[in-house]
């Protein structure tokens, strides 16, 4: 990883940076695709859509970039300055030029609210620092408001810290095995079992629904797969990304870093999601006209996946 990419990862996981408020992933065809938008950020306000393919940044063709970090290093900059993007919007089959003013971005990873029917809704955008603590606070607060079931929204959540994922499961499950690992360290193979350790804060018969889509990856798939395997959650949405391996990041003296894939994880029933993803129990498509919107900006009529989750939990 370039120094810029490593720094952008660290900033993102801390949840604060100066930029445009867009989360971008590089797909298997080396295209840079807008994965999600930070609510209220410049990208959402000024016309960038989820699913847009970024072709140029300040006149530089993105096909020349080595990684997402190189793109992030150009997109991010001083507060108040302008960055110009050329994007292709496949839903409209058109190329657009969008100018965005950089701002200080604070990404709130956990958002929650009460829905009808005493349903608690918790959206987790990434498994960043302290997300498990914030998740527990959100769940406890909703329980205090009378929540009798929960929807956990992991759509567009590309993963993050595995230990935060395990700590989130600790909020929902009694002490159980949640994953087995097979890895390599210092030239030796090893196996390890991850477990939850504490008493759950919710009752054992409380119903859950997890929302996922094609951008839900890694720790999102671990969280969802564990709840599925223990029969605690129905899954709604679209098939997930399919990342069942973990990496370690090592920073080098020149401030660059290397990421080494050093373990694969397996769900409680022994399955791996690597390359296959998780299939929802209920496959639900977002209407074409709403597919470019951030989740937080969709109306109830547009968010057919959330509507299905609510339908499953209502008496």
PDB file of C-alpha atoms in Angstrom:
ATOM      1  CA  UNK A   1       0.000   0.000   0.000  1.00  0.00           C
ATOM      2  CA  UNK A   2       1.241   3.482  -0.783  1.00  0.00           C
ATOM      3  CA  UNK A   3       1.737   5.835   2.189  1.00  0.00           C
ATOM      4  CA  UNK A   4      -1.328   7.751   1.011  1.00  0.00           C
ATOM      5  CA  UNK A   5      -3.476   4.619   0.868  1.00  0.00           C
ATOM      6  CA  UNK A   6      -2.374   3.488   4.322  1.00  0.00           C
ATOM      7  CA  UNK A   7      -3.101   6.932   5.752  1.00  0.00           C
ATOM      8  CA  UNK A   8      -6.525   6.997   4.100  1.00  0.00           C
ATOM      9  CA  UNK A   9      -7.383   3.603   5.620  1.00  0.00           C
ATOM     10  CA  UNK A  10      -6.346   4.779   9.083  1.00  0.00           C
ATOM     11  CA  UNK A  11      -8.328   8.011   8.732  1.00  0.00           C
ATOM     12  CA  UNK A  12     -11.397   6.149   7.534  1.00  0.00           C
ATOM     13  CA  UNK A  13     -11.279   3.654  10.392  1.00  0.00           C
ATOM     14  CA  UNK A  14     -11.013   6.551  12.846  1.00  0.00           C
ATOM     15  CA  UNK A  15     -14.063   8.055  11.165  1.00  0.00           C
ATOM     16  CA  UNK A  16     -12.680  11.563  10.536  1.00  0.00           C
ATOM     17  CA  UNK A  17     -10.989  13.105   7.492  1.00  0.00           C
ATOM     18  CA  UNK A  18     -11.205  15.990   5.006  1.00  0.00           C
ATOM     19  CA  UNK A  19     -12.806  14.881   1.766  1.00  0.00           C
ATOM     20  CA  UNK A  20     -16.088  14.565  -0.100  1.00  0.00           C
ATOM     21  CA  UNK A  21     -17.911  11.935   1.968  1.00  0.00           C
ATOM     22  CA  UNK A  22     -17.877   9.059  -0.514  1.00  0.00           C
ATOM     23  CA  UNK A  23     -16.808   5.475   0.118  1.00  0.00           C
ATOM     24  CA  UNK A  24     -15.172   4.005  -2.993  1.00  0.00           C
ATOM     25  CA  UNK A  25     -14.223   0.414  -3.809  1.00  0.00           C
ATOM     26  CA  UNK A  26     -12.221  -1.024  -6.698  1.00  0.00           C
ATOM     27  CA  UNK A  27     -14.012  -3.932  -8.327  1.00  0.00           C
ATOM     28  CA  UNK A  28     -12.557  -6.999 -10.018  1.00  0.00           C
ATOM     29  CA  UNK A  29     -12.425  -5.095 -13.311  1.00  0.00           C
ATOM     30  CA  UNK A  30     -10.286  -2.366 -11.663  1.00  0.00           C
ATOM     31  CA  UNK A  31     -13.083   0.185 -11.843  1.00  0.00           C
ATOM     32  CA  UNK A  32     -13.513   2.645  -8.976  1.00  0.00           C
ATOM     33  CA  UNK A  33     -17.136   2.515  -7.885  1.00  0.00           C
ATOM     34  CA  UNK A  34     -18.969   4.672  -5.343  1.00  0.00           C
ATOM     35  CA  UNK A  35     -20.042   2.174  -2.698  1.00  0.00           C
ATOM     36  CA  UNK A  36     -21.808   4.527  -0.279  1.00  0.00           C
ATOM     37  CA  UNK A  37     -22.239   8.193   0.597  1.00  0.00           C
ATOM     38  CA  UNK A  38     -21.896   9.829   4.001  1.00  0.00           C
ATOM     39  CA  UNK A  39     -25.257  11.428   4.907  1.00  0.00           C
ATOM     40  CA  UNK A  40     -25.057  15.205   4.577  1.00  0.00           C
ATOM     41  CA  UNK A  41     -21.618  15.184   2.942  1.00  0.00           C
ATOM     42  CA  UNK A  42     -20.633  17.072  -0.235  1.00  0.00           C
ATOM     43  CA  UNK A  43     -20.937  13.983  -2.440  1.00  0.00           C
ATOM     44  CA  UNK A  44     -24.526  13.319  -1.399  1.00  0.00           C
ATOM     45  CA  UNK A  45     -25.539  16.990  -1.541  1.00  0.00           C
ATOM     46  CA  UNK A  46     -23.991  17.759  -4.904  1.00  0.00           C
ATOM     47  CA  UNK A  47     -25.088  14.869  -7.057  1.00  0.00           C
ATOM     48  CA  UNK A  48     -22.776  11.854  -6.742  1.00  0.00           C
ATOM     49  CA  UNK A  49     -24.728   8.570  -6.729  1.00  0.00           C
ATOM     50  CA  UNK A  50     -24.068   5.148  -5.273  1.00  0.00           C
ATOM     51  CA  UNK A  51     -22.927   2.981  -8.188  1.00  0.00           C
ATOM     52  CA  UNK A  52     -21.254   5.812 -10.114  1.00  0.00           C
ATOM     53  CA  UNK A  53     -17.984   4.725 -11.753  1.00  0.00           C
ATOM     54  CA  UNK A  54     -15.233   7.307 -11.234  1.00  0.00           C
ATOM     55  CA  UNK A  55     -13.284   7.711 -14.479  1.00  0.00           C
ATOM     56  CA  UNK A  56     -11.236  10.839 -13.778  1.00  0.00           C
ATOM     57  CA  UNK A  57     -10.165  12.849 -10.724  1.00  0.00           C
ATOM     58  CA  UNK A  58      -8.935  16.377 -11.463  1.00  0.00           C
ATOM     59  CA  UNK A  59      -8.301  15.311 -15.051  1.00  0.00           C
ATOM     60  CA  UNK A  60      -6.304  12.194 -14.134  1.00  0.00           C
ATOM     61  CA  UNK A  61      -7.618   8.946 -15.593  1.00  0.00           C
ATOM     62  CA  UNK A  62      -8.311   6.510 -12.748  1.00  0.00           C
ATOM     63  CA  UNK A  63      -7.068   3.597 -14.870  1.00  0.00           C
ATOM     64  CA  UNK A  64      -3.560   4.860 -14.064  1.00  0.00           C
ATOM     65  CA  UNK A  65      -4.088   4.511 -10.295  1.00  0.00           C
ATOM     66  CA  UNK A  66      -2.423   1.633  -8.486  1.00  0.00           C
ATOM     67  CA  UNK A  67      -5.088   1.363  -5.798  1.00  0.00           C
ATOM     68  CA  UNK A  68      -7.944   3.102  -3.995  1.00  0.00           C
ATOM     69  CA  UNK A  69      -5.418   4.919  -1.829  1.00  0.00           C
ATOM     70  CA  UNK A  70      -3.977   6.782  -4.793  1.00  0.00           C
ATOM     71  CA  UNK A  71      -7.477   7.919  -5.692  1.00  0.00           C
ATOM     72  CA  UNK A  72      -8.197   8.867  -2.069  1.00  0.00           C
ATOM     73  CA  UNK A  73      -4.976  10.876  -1.833  1.00  0.00           C
ATOM     74  CA  UNK A  74      -6.152  13.091  -4.707  1.00  0.00           C
ATOM     75  CA  UNK A  75      -9.801  13.279  -3.677  1.00  0.00           C
ATOM     76  CA  UNK A  76      -8.879  14.268  -0.137  1.00  0.00           C
ATOM     77  CA  UNK A  77      -7.120  17.554   0.537  1.00  0.00           C
ATOM     78  CA  UNK A  78      -7.503  20.909   2.221  1.00  0.00           C
ATOM     79  CA  UNK A  79     -10.886  21.928   3.534  1.00  0.00           C
ATOM     80  CA  UNK A  80     -12.677  24.354   1.201  1.00  0.00           C
ATOM     81  CA  UNK A  81     -10.839  23.315  -1.967  1.00  0.00           C
ATOM     82  CA  UNK A  82     -12.548  21.807  -5.008  1.00  0.00           C
ATOM     83  CA  UNK A  83     -12.113  18.396  -6.621  1.00  0.00           C
ATOM     84  CA  UNK A  84     -13.557  17.589 -10.058  1.00  0.00           C
ATOM     85  CA  UNK A  85     -14.787  14.084 -10.839  1.00  0.00           C
ATOM     86  CA  UNK A  86     -15.806  12.598 -14.163  1.00  0.00           C
ATOM     87  CA  UNK A  87     -18.141   9.680 -13.527  1.00  0.00           C
ATOM     88  CA  UNK A  88     -20.114   7.221 -15.606  1.00  0.00           C
ATOM     89  CA  UNK A  89     -23.659   6.602 -14.399  1.00  0.00           C
ATOM     90  CA  UNK A  90     -24.783   3.284 -15.830  1.00  0.00           C
ATOM     91  CA  UNK A  91     -28.406   3.749 -14.735  1.00  0.00           C
ATOM     92  CA  UNK A  92     -28.665   6.705 -17.134  1.00  0.00           C
ATOM     93  CA  UNK A  93     -25.929   5.581 -19.559  1.00  0.00           C
ATOM     94  CA  UNK A  94     -24.219   8.963 -19.347  1.00  0.00           C
ATOM     95  CA  UNK A  95     -20.920  10.538 -18.344  1.00  0.00           C
ATOM     96  CA  UNK A  96     -21.100  13.444 -15.895  1.00  0.00           C
ATOM     97  CA  UNK A  97     -18.673  16.019 -14.538  1.00  0.00           C
ATOM     98  CA  UNK A  98     -19.246  16.803 -10.861  1.00  0.00           C
ATOM     99  CA  UNK A  99     -17.398  19.431  -8.822  1.00  0.00           C
ATOM    100  CA  UNK A 100     -17.281  18.917  -5.052  1.00  0.00           C
ATOM    101  CA  UNK A 101     -15.904  21.107  -2.271  1.00  0.00           C
ATOM    102  CA  UNK A 102     -13.894  19.231   0.338  1.00  0.00           C
ATOM    103  CA  UNK A 103     -15.154  19.360   3.926  1.00  0.00           C
ATOM    104  CA  UNK A 104     -14.292  17.901   7.293  1.00  0.00           C
ATOM    105  CA  UNK A 105     -16.125  14.575   7.334  1.00  0.00           C
ATOM    106  CA  UNK A 106     -17.193  12.743  10.465  1.00  0.00           C
ATOM    107  CA  UNK A 107     -18.585   9.330   9.637  1.00  0.00           C
ATOM    108  CA  UNK A 108     -21.007   8.047  12.259  1.00  0.00           C
ATOM    109  CA  UNK A 109     -20.700   4.266  11.898  1.00  0.00           C
ATOM    110  CA  UNK A 110     -23.791   3.365  13.937  1.00  0.00           C
ATOM    111  CA  UNK A 111     -27.207   4.947  13.438  1.00  0.00           C
ATOM    112  CA  UNK A 112     -30.378   3.758  15.114  1.00  0.00           C
ATOM    113  CA  UNK A 113     -34.060   4.520  15.464  1.00  0.00           C
ATOM    114  CA  UNK A 114     -37.362   2.954  16.430  1.00  0.00           C
ATOM    115  CA  UNK A 115     -39.698   1.752  13.695  1.00  0.00           C
ATOM    116  CA  UNK A 116     -43.350   0.772  13.854  1.00  0.00           C
ATOM    117  CA  UNK A 117     -44.309  -2.398  15.667  1.00  0.00           C
ATOM    118  CA  UNK A 118     -41.676  -1.912  18.373  1.00  0.00           C
ATOM    119  CA  UNK A 119     -38.916  -2.769  15.880  1.00  0.00           C
ATOM    120  CA  UNK A 120     -35.443  -1.434  16.618  1.00  0.00           C
ATOM    121  CA  UNK A 121     -33.376  -0.465  13.558  1.00  0.00           C
ATOM    122  CA  UNK A 122     -29.563  -0.291  13.702  1.00  0.00           C
ATOM    123  CA  UNK A 123     -27.464   0.590  10.660  1.00  0.00           C
ATOM    124  CA  UNK A 124     -23.726  -0.160  10.814  1.00  0.00           C
ATOM    125  CA  UNK A 125     -21.756   1.393   7.947  1.00  0.00           C
ATOM    126  CA  UNK A 126     -18.341  -0.107   8.787  1.00  0.00           C
ATOM    127  CA  UNK A 127     -16.569  -2.057  11.516  1.00  0.00           C
ATOM    128  CA  UNK A 128     -14.366   0.831  12.600  1.00  0.00           C
ATOM    129  CA  UNK A 129     -12.866   1.768  15.958  1.00  0.00           C
ATOM    130  CA  UNK A 130     -15.349   1.620  18.855  1.00  0.00           C
ATOM    131  CA  UNK A 131     -18.211   0.462  16.646  1.00  0.00           C
ATOM    132  CA  UNK A 132     -19.056  -2.421  19.020  1.00  0.00           C
ATOM    133  CA  UNK A 133     -19.374  -0.062  21.975  1.00  0.00           C
ATOM    134  CA  UNK A 134     -21.608   2.248  19.953  1.00  0.00           C
ATOM    135  CA  UNK A 135     -23.620  -0.741  18.726  1.00  0.00           C
ATOM    136  CA  UNK A 136     -24.218  -1.918  22.289  1.00  0.00           C
ATOM    137  CA  UNK A 137     -25.326   1.578  23.299  1.00  0.00           C
ATOM    138  CA  UNK A 138     -27.740   1.686  20.342  1.00  0.00           C
ATOM    139  CA  UNK A 139     -29.240  -1.731  21.107  1.00  0.00           C
ATOM    140  CA  UNK A 140     -29.579  -0.947  24.817  1.00  0.00           C
ATOM    141  CA  UNK A 141     -31.185   2.417  24.071  1.00  0.00           C
ATOM    142  CA  UNK A 142     -33.724   0.844  21.718  1.00  0.00           C
ATOM    143  CA  UNK A 143     -34.517  -1.856  24.271  1.00  0.00           C
ATOM    144  CA  UNK A 144     -35.170   0.932  26.741  1.00  0.00           C
ATOM    145  CA  UNK A 145     -37.614   2.419  24.238  1.00  0.00           C
ATOM    146  CA  UNK A 146     -39.487  -0.877  24.060  1.00  0.00           C
ATOM    147  CA  UNK A 147     -37.899  -2.664  21.091  1.00  0.00           C
ATOM    148  CA  UNK A 148     -39.211  -6.220  20.753  1.00  0.00           C
ATOM    149  CA  UNK A 149     -37.244  -7.196  17.619  1.00  0.00           C
ATOM    150  CA  UNK A 150     -34.351  -5.786  15.583  1.00  0.00           C
ATOM    151  CA  UNK A 151     -33.292  -5.038  12.030  1.00  0.00           C
ATOM    152  CA  UNK A 152     -29.521  -4.821  11.554  1.00  0.00           C
ATOM    153  CA  UNK A 153     -28.627  -3.031   8.329  1.00  0.00           C
ATOM    154  CA  UNK A 154     -25.214  -3.989   6.919  1.00  0.00           C
ATOM    155  CA  UNK A 155     -25.847  -2.956   3.324  1.00  0.00           C
ATOM    156  CA  UNK A 156     -22.780  -1.334   1.729  1.00  0.00           C
ATOM    157  CA  UNK A 157     -20.700  -2.271   4.787  1.00  0.00           C
ATOM    158  CA  UNK A 158     -17.407  -3.509   3.349  1.00  0.00           C
ATOM    159  CA  UNK A 159     -16.042  -4.794   6.650  1.00  0.00           C
ATOM    160  CA  UNK A 160     -13.307  -3.588   8.973  1.00  0.00           C
ATOM    161  CA  UNK A 161     -11.931  -4.830  12.264  1.00  0.00           C
ATOM    162  CA  UNK A 162     -12.844  -8.460  12.984  1.00  0.00           C
ATOM    163  CA  UNK A 163     -12.583  -7.969  16.753  1.00  0.00           C
ATOM    164  CA  UNK A 164     -15.251  -5.264  16.585  1.00  0.00           C
ATOM    165  CA  UNK A 165     -17.511  -7.736  14.768  1.00  0.00           C
ATOM    166  CA  UNK A 166     -17.012 -10.374  17.481  1.00  0.00           C
ATOM    167  CA  UNK A 167     -17.721  -7.803  20.195  1.00  0.00           C
ATOM    168  CA  UNK A 168     -20.956  -6.852  18.397  1.00  0.00           C
ATOM    169  CA  UNK A 169     -22.017 -10.498  18.331  1.00  0.00           C
ATOM    170  CA  UNK A 170     -21.255 -10.576  22.064  1.00  0.00           C
ATOM    171  CA  UNK A 171     -24.120  -8.115  22.523  1.00  0.00           C
ATOM    172  CA  UNK A 172     -26.596 -10.492  20.868  1.00  0.00           C
ATOM    173  CA  UNK A 173     -25.455 -14.037  21.663  1.00  0.00           C
ATOM    174  CA  UNK A 174     -24.565 -16.042  24.778  1.00  0.00           C
ATOM    175  CA  UNK A 175     -21.039 -17.508  25.001  1.00  0.00           C
ATOM    176  CA  UNK A 176     -20.724 -19.582  21.798  1.00  0.00           C
ATOM    177  CA  UNK A 177     -18.211 -20.342  19.065  1.00  0.00           C
ATOM    178  CA  UNK A 178     -18.679 -17.835  16.240  1.00  0.00           C
ATOM    179  CA  UNK A 179     -15.864 -18.703  13.835  1.00  0.00           C
ATOM    180  CA  UNK A 180     -12.925 -21.016  13.330  1.00  0.00           C
ATOM    181  CA  UNK A 181      -9.741 -19.708  11.746  1.00  0.00           C
ATOM    182  CA  UNK A 182      -7.061 -21.407   9.718  1.00  0.00           C
ATOM    183  CA  UNK A 183      -4.004 -19.276   9.172  1.00  0.00           C
ATOM    184  CA  UNK A 184      -0.263 -18.964   8.876  1.00  0.00           C
ATOM    185  CA  UNK A 185       2.083 -16.991  11.111  1.00  0.00           C
ATOM    186  CA  UNK A 186       5.886 -17.024  11.294  1.00  0.00           C
ATOM    187  CA  UNK A 187       5.947 -19.855   8.772  1.00  0.00           C
ATOM    188  CA  UNK A 188       3.651 -22.102  10.790  1.00  0.00           C
ATOM    189  CA  UNK A 189       0.022 -23.021  10.254  1.00  0.00           C
ATOM    190  CA  UNK A 190      -2.370 -22.484  13.129  1.00  0.00           C
ATOM    191  CA  UNK A 191      -6.027 -22.865  14.002  1.00  0.00           C
ATOM    192  CA  UNK A 192      -8.009 -20.665  16.337  1.00  0.00           C
ATOM    193  CA  UNK A 193     -11.590 -20.405  17.527  1.00  0.00           C
ATOM    194  CA  UNK A 194     -13.329 -17.088  18.090  1.00  0.00           C
ATOM    195  CA  UNK A 195     -16.002 -17.040  20.768  1.00  0.00           C
ATOM    196  CA  UNK A 196     -18.414 -14.663  22.378  1.00  0.00           C
ATOM    197  CA  UNK A 197     -17.791 -14.389  26.104  1.00  0.00           C
ATOM    198  CA  UNK A 198     -20.528 -12.437  27.835  1.00  0.00           C
ATOM    199  CA  UNK A 199     -24.227 -12.730  28.510  1.00  0.00           C
ATOM    200  CA  UNK A 200     -26.296 -11.214  25.711  1.00  0.00           C
ATOM    201  CA  UNK A 201     -28.190  -8.000  26.411  1.00  0.00           C
ATOM    202  CA  UNK A 202     -31.208  -9.282  24.442  1.00  0.00           C
ATOM    203  CA  UNK A 203     -33.448 -12.255  25.164  1.00  0.00           C
ATOM    204  CA  UNK A 204     -32.689 -15.566  23.455  1.00  0.00           C
ATOM    205  CA  UNK A 205     -36.029 -15.611  21.631  1.00  0.00           C
ATOM    206  CA  UNK A 206     -35.799 -12.079  20.221  1.00  0.00           C
ATOM    207  CA  UNK A 207     -36.180 -12.020  16.433  1.00  0.00           C
ATOM    208  CA  UNK A 208     -33.623 -10.389  14.128  1.00  0.00           C
ATOM    209  CA  UNK A 209     -33.488  -9.560  10.426  1.00  0.00           C
ATOM    210  CA  UNK A 210     -30.183  -8.653   8.752  1.00  0.00           C
ATOM    211  CA  UNK A 211     -30.116  -6.556   5.577  1.00  0.00           C
ATOM    212  CA  UNK A 212     -27.240  -7.192   3.144  1.00  0.00           C
ATOM    213  CA  UNK A 213     -26.384  -6.452  -0.476  1.00  0.00           C
ATOM    214  CA  UNK A 214     -23.592  -7.051  -2.973  1.00  0.00           C
ATOM    215  CA  UNK A 215     -21.363  -4.548  -1.143  1.00  0.00           C
ATOM    216  CA  UNK A 216     -21.654  -6.271   2.251  1.00  0.00           C
ATOM    217  CA  UNK A 217     -18.291  -7.961   2.743  1.00  0.00           C
ATOM    218  CA  UNK A 218     -15.882  -9.578   5.173  1.00  0.00           C
ATOM    219  CA  UNK A 219     -16.868  -8.750   8.770  1.00  0.00           C
ATOM    220  CA  UNK A 220     -20.410  -8.008   7.564  1.00  0.00           C
ATOM    221  CA  UNK A 221     -20.628 -11.539   6.212  1.00  0.00           C
ATOM    222  CA  UNK A 222     -19.184 -12.979   9.396  1.00  0.00           C
ATOM    223  CA  UNK A 223     -21.749 -11.147  11.540  1.00  0.00           C
ATOM    224  CA  UNK A 224     -24.627 -12.164   9.270  1.00  0.00           C
ATOM    225  CA  UNK A 225     -23.488 -15.750   8.817  1.00  0.00           C
ATOM    226  CA  UNK A 226     -23.116 -16.354  12.545  1.00  0.00           C
ATOM    227  CA  UNK A 227     -26.637 -15.114  13.288  1.00  0.00           C
ATOM    228  CA  UNK A 228     -27.925 -17.269  10.422  1.00  0.00           C
ATOM    229  CA  UNK A 229     -26.133 -20.400  11.584  1.00  0.00           C
ATOM    230  CA  UNK A 230     -27.511 -20.066  15.107  1.00  0.00           C
ATOM    231  CA  UNK A 231     -31.015 -19.584  13.751  1.00  0.00           C
ATOM    232  CA  UNK A 232     -31.302 -16.076  15.138  1.00  0.00           C
ATOM    233  CA  UNK A 233     -31.826 -14.026  11.985  1.00  0.00           C
ATOM    234  CA  UNK A 234     -33.524 -14.012   8.613  1.00  0.00           C
ATOM    235  CA  UNK A 235     -31.483 -12.425   5.824  1.00  0.00           C
ATOM    236  CA  UNK A 236     -33.047  -9.970   3.371  1.00  0.00           C
ATOM    237  CA  UNK A 237     -31.554  -8.223   0.331  1.00  0.00           C
ATOM    238  CA  UNK A 238     -29.055  -9.428  -2.261  1.00  0.00           C
ATOM    239  CA  UNK A 239     -26.177 -11.904  -2.208  1.00  0.00           C
ATOM    240  CA  UNK A 240     -23.159 -10.534  -0.354  1.00  0.00           C
ATOM    241  CA  UNK A 241     -19.681  -9.877  -1.739  1.00  0.00           C
ATOM    242  CA  UNK A 242     -17.915 -13.095  -0.716  1.00  0.00           C
ATOM    243  CA  UNK A 243     -14.789 -12.307   1.310  1.00  0.00           C
ATOM    244  CA  UNK A 244     -13.902 -15.042   3.769  1.00  0.00           C
ATOM    245  CA  UNK A 245     -10.263 -14.195   4.457  1.00  0.00           C
ATOM    246  CA  UNK A 246      -8.508 -11.781   6.783  1.00  0.00           C
ATOM    247  CA  UNK A 247      -5.393  -9.674   6.432  1.00  0.00           C
ATOM    248  CA  UNK A 248      -2.736  -8.134   8.611  1.00  0.00           C
ATOM    249  CA  UNK A 249      -1.356  -4.699   7.719  1.00  0.00           C
ATOM    250  CA  UNK A 250       2.320  -4.003   8.395  1.00  0.00           C
ATOM    251  CA  UNK A 251       3.632  -0.453   8.133  1.00  0.00           C
ATOM    252  CA  UNK A 252       7.125  -0.052   6.676  1.00  0.00           C
ATOM    253  CA  UNK A 253       9.799   2.559   7.533  1.00  0.00           C
ATOM    254  CA  UNK A 254       8.893   4.696   4.492  1.00  0.00           C
ATOM    255  CA  UNK A 255       5.285   4.895   5.815  1.00  0.00           C
ATOM    256  CA  UNK A 256       3.983   2.615   3.099  1.00  0.00           C
ATOM    257  CA  UNK A 257       2.468  -0.684   4.194  1.00  0.00           C
ATOM    258  CA  UNK A 258       1.858  -4.210   3.049  1.00  0.00           C
ATOM    259  CA  UNK A 259      -1.300  -6.212   3.530  1.00  0.00           C
ATOM    260  CA  UNK A 260      -0.819  -9.939   3.898  1.00  0.00           C
ATOM    261  CA  UNK A 261      -3.706 -12.386   3.730  1.00  0.00           C
ATOM    262  CA  UNK A 262      -2.919 -14.618   6.680  1.00  0.00           C
ATOM    263  CA  UNK A 263      -6.107 -16.453   7.637  1.00  0.00           C
ATOM    264  CA  UNK A 264      -9.417 -17.790   6.385  1.00  0.00           C
ATOM    265  CA  UNK A 265     -12.470 -17.893   8.618  1.00  0.00           C
ATOM    266  CA  UNK A 266     -15.267 -20.453   8.699  1.00  0.00           C
ATOM    267  CA  UNK A 267     -18.763 -19.953  10.063  1.00  0.00           C
ATOM    268  CA  UNK A 268     -20.170 -22.075  12.917  1.00  0.00           C
ATOM    269  CA  UNK A 269     -21.541 -24.718  10.531  1.00  0.00           C
ATOM    270  CA  UNK A 270     -18.190 -24.914   8.738  1.00  0.00           C
ATOM    271  CA  UNK A 271     -19.006 -22.848   5.652  1.00  0.00           C
ATOM    272  CA  UNK A 272     -16.718 -20.284   4.040  1.00  0.00           C
ATOM    273  CA  UNK A 273     -18.107 -17.250   2.222  1.00  0.00           C
ATOM    274  CA  UNK A 274     -14.918 -16.768   0.183  1.00  0.00           C
ATOM    275  CA  UNK A 275     -15.874 -16.294  -3.454  1.00  0.00           C
ATOM    276  CA  UNK A 276     -19.490 -17.328  -2.900  1.00  0.00           C
ATOM    277  CA  UNK A 277     -21.039 -14.835  -0.478  1.00  0.00           C
ATOM    278  CA  UNK A 278     -24.190 -15.321   1.555  1.00  0.00           C
ATOM    279  CA  UNK A 279     -27.518 -15.942  -0.127  1.00  0.00           C
ATOM    280  CA  UNK A 280     -30.428 -14.054   1.450  1.00  0.00           C
ATOM    281  CA  UNK A 281     -33.469 -15.949   2.668  1.00  0.00           C
ATOM    282  CA  UNK A 282     -35.512 -13.299   0.867  1.00  0.00           C
ATOM    283  CA  UNK A 283     -34.017 -11.802  -2.303  1.00  0.00           C
ATOM    284  CA  UNK A 284     -35.335  -8.259  -2.725  1.00  0.00           C
ATOM    285  CA  UNK A 285     -34.222  -5.741  -5.364  1.00  0.00           C
ATOM    286  CA  UNK A 286     -34.176  -1.977  -4.873  1.00  0.00           C
ATOM    287  CA  UNK A 287     -36.256  -0.217  -7.581  1.00  0.00           C
ATOM    288  CA  UNK A 288     -34.096   1.042 -10.433  1.00  0.00           C
ATOM    289  CA  UNK A 289     -34.972   4.676  -9.816  1.00  0.00           C
ATOM    290  CA  UNK A 290     -33.705   4.510  -6.222  1.00  0.00           C
ATOM    291  CA  UNK A 291     -30.622   2.348  -6.731  1.00  0.00           C
ATOM    292  CA  UNK A 292     -28.227   5.311  -6.824  1.00  0.00           C
ATOM    293  CA  UNK A 293     -29.354   6.797  -3.538  1.00  0.00           C
ATOM    294  CA  UNK A 294     -27.652   6.333  -0.168  1.00  0.00           C
ATOM    295  CA  UNK A 295     -29.675   4.060   2.083  1.00  0.00           C
ATOM    296  CA  UNK A 296     -30.392   6.909   4.482  1.00  0.00           C
ATOM    297  CA  UNK A 297     -31.956   9.004   1.693  1.00  0.00           C
ATOM    298  CA  UNK A 298     -34.420   6.417   0.379  1.00  0.00           C
ATOM    299  CA  UNK A 299     -38.104   6.719   1.178  1.00  0.00           C
ATOM    300  CA  UNK A 300     -39.927   3.733   2.630  1.00  0.00           C
ATOM    301  CA  UNK A 301     -41.518   3.074  -0.756  1.00  0.00           C
ATOM    302  CA  UNK A 302     -38.093   3.047  -2.408  1.00  0.00           C
ATOM    303  CA  UNK A 303     -36.414   0.910   0.249  1.00  0.00           C
ATOM    304  CA  UNK A 304     -38.176  -2.330  -0.567  1.00  0.00           C
ATOM    305  CA  UNK A 305     -35.571  -4.349   1.343  1.00  0.00           C
ATOM    306  CA  UNK A 306     -36.277  -2.534   4.603  1.00  0.00           C
ATOM    307  CA  UNK A 307     -40.015  -2.828   3.955  1.00  0.00           C
ATOM    308  CA  UNK A 308     -39.650  -6.615   3.598  1.00  0.00           C
ATOM    309  CA  UNK A 309     -37.685  -6.809   6.848  1.00  0.00           C
ATOM    310  CA  UNK A 310     -40.411  -4.895   8.672  1.00  0.00           C
ATOM    311  CA  UNK A 311     -43.068  -7.148   7.144  1.00  0.00           C
ATOM    312  CA  UNK A 312     -41.274 -10.226   8.500  1.00  0.00           C
ATOM    313  CA  UNK A 313     -41.167  -8.837  12.039  1.00  0.00           C
ATOM    314  CA  UNK A 314     -44.653  -7.374  12.296  1.00  0.00           C
ATOM    315  CA  UNK A 315     -47.189  -9.673  13.984  1.00  0.00           C
TER     316      UNK A 315
END
